[in-house]
Short mmCIF file of C-alpha atoms in Angstrom, two decimals:
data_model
loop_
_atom_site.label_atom_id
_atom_site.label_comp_id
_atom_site.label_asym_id
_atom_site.label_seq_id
_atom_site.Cartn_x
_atom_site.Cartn_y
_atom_site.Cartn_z
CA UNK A 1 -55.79 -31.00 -20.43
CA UNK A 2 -56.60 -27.69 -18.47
CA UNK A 3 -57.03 -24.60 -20.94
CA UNK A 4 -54.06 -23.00 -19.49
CA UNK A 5 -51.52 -25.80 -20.32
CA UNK A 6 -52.44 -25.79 -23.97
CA UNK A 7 -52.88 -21.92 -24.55
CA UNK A 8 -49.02 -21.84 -23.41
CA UNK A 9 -48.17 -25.18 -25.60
CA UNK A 10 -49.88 -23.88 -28.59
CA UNK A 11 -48.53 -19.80 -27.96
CA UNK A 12 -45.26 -20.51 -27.54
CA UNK A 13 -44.77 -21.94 -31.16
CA UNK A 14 -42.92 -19.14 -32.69
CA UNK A 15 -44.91 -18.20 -36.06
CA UNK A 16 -47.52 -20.42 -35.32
CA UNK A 17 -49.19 -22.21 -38.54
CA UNK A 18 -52.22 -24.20 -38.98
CA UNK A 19 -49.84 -27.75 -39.78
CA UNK A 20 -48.44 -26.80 -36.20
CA UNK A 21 -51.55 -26.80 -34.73
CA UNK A 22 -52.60 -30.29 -36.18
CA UNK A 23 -49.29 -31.68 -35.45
CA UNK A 24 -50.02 -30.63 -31.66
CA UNK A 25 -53.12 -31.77 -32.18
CA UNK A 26 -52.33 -35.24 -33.28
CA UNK A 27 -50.04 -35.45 -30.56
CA UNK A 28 -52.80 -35.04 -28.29
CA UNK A 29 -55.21 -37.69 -29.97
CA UNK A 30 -52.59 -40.33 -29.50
CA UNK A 31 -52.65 -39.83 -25.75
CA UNK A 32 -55.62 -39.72 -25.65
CA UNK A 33 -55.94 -36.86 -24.07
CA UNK A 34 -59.15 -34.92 -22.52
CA UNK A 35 -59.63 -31.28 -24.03
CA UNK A 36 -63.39 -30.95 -22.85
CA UNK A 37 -61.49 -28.01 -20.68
CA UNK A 38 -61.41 -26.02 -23.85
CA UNK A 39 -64.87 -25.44 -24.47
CA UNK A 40 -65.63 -22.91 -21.80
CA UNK A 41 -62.53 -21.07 -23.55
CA UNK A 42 -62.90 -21.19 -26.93
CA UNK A 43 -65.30 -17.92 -28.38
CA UNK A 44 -62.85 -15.93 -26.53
CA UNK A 45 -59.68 -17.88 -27.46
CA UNK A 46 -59.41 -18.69 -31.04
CA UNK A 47 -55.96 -20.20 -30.72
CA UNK A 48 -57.61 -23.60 -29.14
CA UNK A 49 -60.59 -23.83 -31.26
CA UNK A 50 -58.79 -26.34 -33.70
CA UNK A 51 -57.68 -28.42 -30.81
CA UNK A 52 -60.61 -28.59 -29.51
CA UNK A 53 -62.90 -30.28 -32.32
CA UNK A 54 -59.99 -31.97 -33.73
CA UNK A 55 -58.79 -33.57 -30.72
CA UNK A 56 -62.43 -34.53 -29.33
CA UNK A 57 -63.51 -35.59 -32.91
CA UNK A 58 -60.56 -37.61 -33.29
CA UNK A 59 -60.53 -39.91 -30.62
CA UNK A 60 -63.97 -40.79 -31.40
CA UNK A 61 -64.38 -44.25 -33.26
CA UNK A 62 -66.43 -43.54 -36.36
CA UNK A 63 -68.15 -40.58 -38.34
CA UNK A 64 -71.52 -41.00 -36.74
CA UNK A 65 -70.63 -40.12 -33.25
CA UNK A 66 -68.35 -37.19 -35.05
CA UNK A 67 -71.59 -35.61 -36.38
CA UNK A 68 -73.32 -35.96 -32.90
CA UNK A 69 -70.27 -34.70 -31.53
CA UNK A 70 -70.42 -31.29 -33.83
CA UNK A 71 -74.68 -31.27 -32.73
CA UNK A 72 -73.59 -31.19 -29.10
CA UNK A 73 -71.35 -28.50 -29.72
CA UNK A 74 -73.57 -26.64 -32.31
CA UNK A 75 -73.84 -23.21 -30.07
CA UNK A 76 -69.58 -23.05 -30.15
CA UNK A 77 -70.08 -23.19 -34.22
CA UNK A 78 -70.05 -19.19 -34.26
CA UNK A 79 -66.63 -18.77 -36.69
CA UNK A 80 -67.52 -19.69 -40.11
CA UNK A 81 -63.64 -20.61 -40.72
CA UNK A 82 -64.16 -23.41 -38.28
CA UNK A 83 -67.24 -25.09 -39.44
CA UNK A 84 -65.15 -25.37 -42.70
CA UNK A 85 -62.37 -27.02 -40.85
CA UNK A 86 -64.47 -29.94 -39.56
CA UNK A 87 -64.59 -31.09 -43.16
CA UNK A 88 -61.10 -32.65 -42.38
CA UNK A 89 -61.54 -33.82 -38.87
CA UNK A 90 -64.38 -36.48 -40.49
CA UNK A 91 -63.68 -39.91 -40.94
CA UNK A 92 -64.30 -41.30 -44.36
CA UNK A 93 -65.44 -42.90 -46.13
CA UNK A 94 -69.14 -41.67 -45.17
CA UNK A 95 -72.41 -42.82 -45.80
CA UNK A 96 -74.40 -40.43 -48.10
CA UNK A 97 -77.80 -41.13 -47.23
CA UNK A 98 -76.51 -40.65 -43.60
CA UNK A 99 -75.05 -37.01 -44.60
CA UNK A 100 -77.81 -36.22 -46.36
CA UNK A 101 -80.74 -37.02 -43.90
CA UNK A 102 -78.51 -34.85 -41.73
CA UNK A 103 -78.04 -31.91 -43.89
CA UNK A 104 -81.62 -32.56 -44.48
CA UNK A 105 -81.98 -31.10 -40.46
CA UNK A 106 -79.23 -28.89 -40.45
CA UNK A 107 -80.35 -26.26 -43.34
CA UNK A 108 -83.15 -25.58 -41.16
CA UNK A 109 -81.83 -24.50 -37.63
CA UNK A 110 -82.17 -21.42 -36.13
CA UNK A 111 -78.17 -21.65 -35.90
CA UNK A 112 -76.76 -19.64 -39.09
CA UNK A 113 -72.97 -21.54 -38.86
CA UNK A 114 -75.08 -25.03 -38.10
CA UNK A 115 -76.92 -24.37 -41.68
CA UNK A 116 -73.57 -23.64 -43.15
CA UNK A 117 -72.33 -26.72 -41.98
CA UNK A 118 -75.21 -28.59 -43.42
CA UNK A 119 -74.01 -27.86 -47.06
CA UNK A 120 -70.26 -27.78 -46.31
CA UNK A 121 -70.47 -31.34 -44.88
CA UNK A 122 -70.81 -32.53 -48.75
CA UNK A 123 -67.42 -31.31 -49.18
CA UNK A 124 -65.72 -34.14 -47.66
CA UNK A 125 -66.04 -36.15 -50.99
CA UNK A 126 -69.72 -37.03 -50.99
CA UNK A 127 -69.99 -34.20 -53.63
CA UNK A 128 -67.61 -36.33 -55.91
CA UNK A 129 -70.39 -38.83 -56.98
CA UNK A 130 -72.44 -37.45 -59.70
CA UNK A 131 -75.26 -39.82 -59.04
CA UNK A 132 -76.09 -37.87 -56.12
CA UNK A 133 -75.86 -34.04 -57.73
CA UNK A 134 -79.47 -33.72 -57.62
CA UNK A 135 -80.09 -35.04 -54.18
CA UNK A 136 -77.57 -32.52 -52.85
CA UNK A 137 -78.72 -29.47 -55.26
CA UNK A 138 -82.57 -30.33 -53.81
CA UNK A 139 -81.17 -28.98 -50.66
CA UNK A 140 -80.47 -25.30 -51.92
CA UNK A 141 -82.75 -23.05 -50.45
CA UNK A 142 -83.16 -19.07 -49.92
CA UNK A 143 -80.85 -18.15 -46.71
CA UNK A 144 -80.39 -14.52 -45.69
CA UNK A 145 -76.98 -15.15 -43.85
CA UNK A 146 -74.33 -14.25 -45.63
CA UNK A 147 -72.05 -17.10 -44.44
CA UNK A 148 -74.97 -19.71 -45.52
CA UNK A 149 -74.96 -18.14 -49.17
CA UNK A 150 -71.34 -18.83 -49.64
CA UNK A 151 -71.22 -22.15 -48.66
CA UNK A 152 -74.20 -22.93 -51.06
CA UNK A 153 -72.52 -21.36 -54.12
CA UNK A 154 -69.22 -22.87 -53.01
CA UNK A 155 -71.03 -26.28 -52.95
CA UNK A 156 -72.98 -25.60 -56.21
CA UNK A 157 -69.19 -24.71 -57.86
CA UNK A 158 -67.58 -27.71 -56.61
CA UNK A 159 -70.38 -29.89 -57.75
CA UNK A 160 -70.30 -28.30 -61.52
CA UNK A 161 -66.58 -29.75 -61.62
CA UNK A 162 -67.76 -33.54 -61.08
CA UNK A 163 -71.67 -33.19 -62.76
CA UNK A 164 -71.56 -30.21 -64.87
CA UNK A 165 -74.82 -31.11 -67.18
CA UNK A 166 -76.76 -31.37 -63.59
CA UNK A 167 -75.36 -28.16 -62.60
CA UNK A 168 -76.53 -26.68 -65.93
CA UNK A 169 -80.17 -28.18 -65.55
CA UNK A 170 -80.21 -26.73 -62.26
CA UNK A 171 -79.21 -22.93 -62.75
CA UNK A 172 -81.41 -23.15 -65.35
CA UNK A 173 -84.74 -23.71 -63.96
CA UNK A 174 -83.50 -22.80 -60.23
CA UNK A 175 -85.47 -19.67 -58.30
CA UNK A 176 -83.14 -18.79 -55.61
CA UNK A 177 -82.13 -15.36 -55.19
CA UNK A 178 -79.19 -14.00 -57.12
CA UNK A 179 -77.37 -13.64 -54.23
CA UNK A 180 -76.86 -17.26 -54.21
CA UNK A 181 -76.76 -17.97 -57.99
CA UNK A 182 -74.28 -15.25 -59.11
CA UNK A 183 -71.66 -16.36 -55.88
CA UNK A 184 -72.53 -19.58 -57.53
CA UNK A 185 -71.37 -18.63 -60.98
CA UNK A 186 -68.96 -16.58 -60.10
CA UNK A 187 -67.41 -19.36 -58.21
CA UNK A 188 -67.39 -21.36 -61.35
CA UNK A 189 -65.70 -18.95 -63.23
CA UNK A 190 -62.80 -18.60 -61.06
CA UNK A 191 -62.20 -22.32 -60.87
CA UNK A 192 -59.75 -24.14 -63.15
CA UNK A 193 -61.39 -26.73 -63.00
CA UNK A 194 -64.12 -25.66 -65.23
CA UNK A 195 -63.99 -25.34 -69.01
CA UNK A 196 -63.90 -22.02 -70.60
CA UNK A 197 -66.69 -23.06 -72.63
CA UNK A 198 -68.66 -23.98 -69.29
CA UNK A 199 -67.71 -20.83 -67.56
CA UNK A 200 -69.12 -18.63 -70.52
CA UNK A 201 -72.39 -20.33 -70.47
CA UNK A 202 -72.63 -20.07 -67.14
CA UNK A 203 -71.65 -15.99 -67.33
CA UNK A 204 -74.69 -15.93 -69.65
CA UNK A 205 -77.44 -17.40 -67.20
CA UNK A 206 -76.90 -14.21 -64.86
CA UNK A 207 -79.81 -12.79 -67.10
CA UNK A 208 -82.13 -14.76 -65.97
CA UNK A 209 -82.34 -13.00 -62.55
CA UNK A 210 -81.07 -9.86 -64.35
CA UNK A 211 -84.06 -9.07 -66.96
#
């Protein structure tokens, strides 16, 4: 579909909302339809990003050509929002030592949003499985971008809520720069998911980096 047709689709919903979008979007998939159009639109546009990845990603048969997919688009991952919205484009279940071997690449591009995506990937579930806590956690590293940090510390949160004793071990003896560790803990602290008890002790490891 040419860019114009679905700017004007997707525009003239009248208080346009993200479960519009998808149910456009979904519309599109079971046409089959071509959006390749899209990508010479979509850093200017914002309105067809979504369709875009969710549409191409969708008609796509399994989650391993969906992660080539997002490398051959890596340069368009320049909105921070999006990378987070591939997350639910993925087809699951997914293999971890798959993810991982590709995280294992992506924390060390030159491309800030592609190293974002390289820890938000685990958030599709793989993060769920405590036997894997540590694999994932060996993957936290000193990054500079701002975007980067906050999708480490939310990864370390989310991971306290299914492995909290790895979690521990790790803040514990971790030497990543505060600005990673306290978004970490603060993270854990405003998630209900977390005990008060957990949250406290957590609070109290900030003077490590402190002192």
């Amino acid at each position: 579909m040419k860019f114009q047709e679905v700017y004007k689709d997707l525009s003239a919903i009248e208080n346009i909302k993200t479960k519009d979008v998808d149910k456009y979007n979904k519309k599109l998939i079971k046409e089959k339809a071509d959006v390749s159009d899209l990508k010479d639109y979509i850093l200017k546009e914002q309105l067809v990003y979504r369709t875009y990845f969710q549409v191409s990603m969708g008609k796509l048969k399994d989650y391993k050509e969906q992660f080539a997919f997002v490398e051959e688009n890596a340069e368009l991952l320049q909105d921070w929002w999006h990378v987070d919205q591939l997350i639910q484009f993925i087809k699951k279940p997914v293999d971890f030592d798959f993810a991982f071997n590709k995280a294992k690449e992506y924390i060390n591009s030159p491309l800030t949003f592609l190293r974002r995506w390289g820890y938000v990937l685990f958030l599709a579930g793989l993060q769920k499985d405590s036997m894997h806590t540590n694999d994932i956690l060996s993957l936290i590293k000193d990054d500079e971008e701002y975007y980067v940090q906050m999708a480490q510390a939310w990864l370390i949160a989310d991971l306290a809520v299914f492995n909290i004793k790895d979690v521990k071990a790790f803040m514990e003896k971790t030497n990543i720069k505060y600005n990673i560790a306290g978004k970490a803990i603060q993270k854990m602290c405003d998630s209900f998911r977390i005990t008060k008890e957990d949250k406290e002790y957590m609070k109290s490891l900030r003077k490590r980096w402190k002192s």
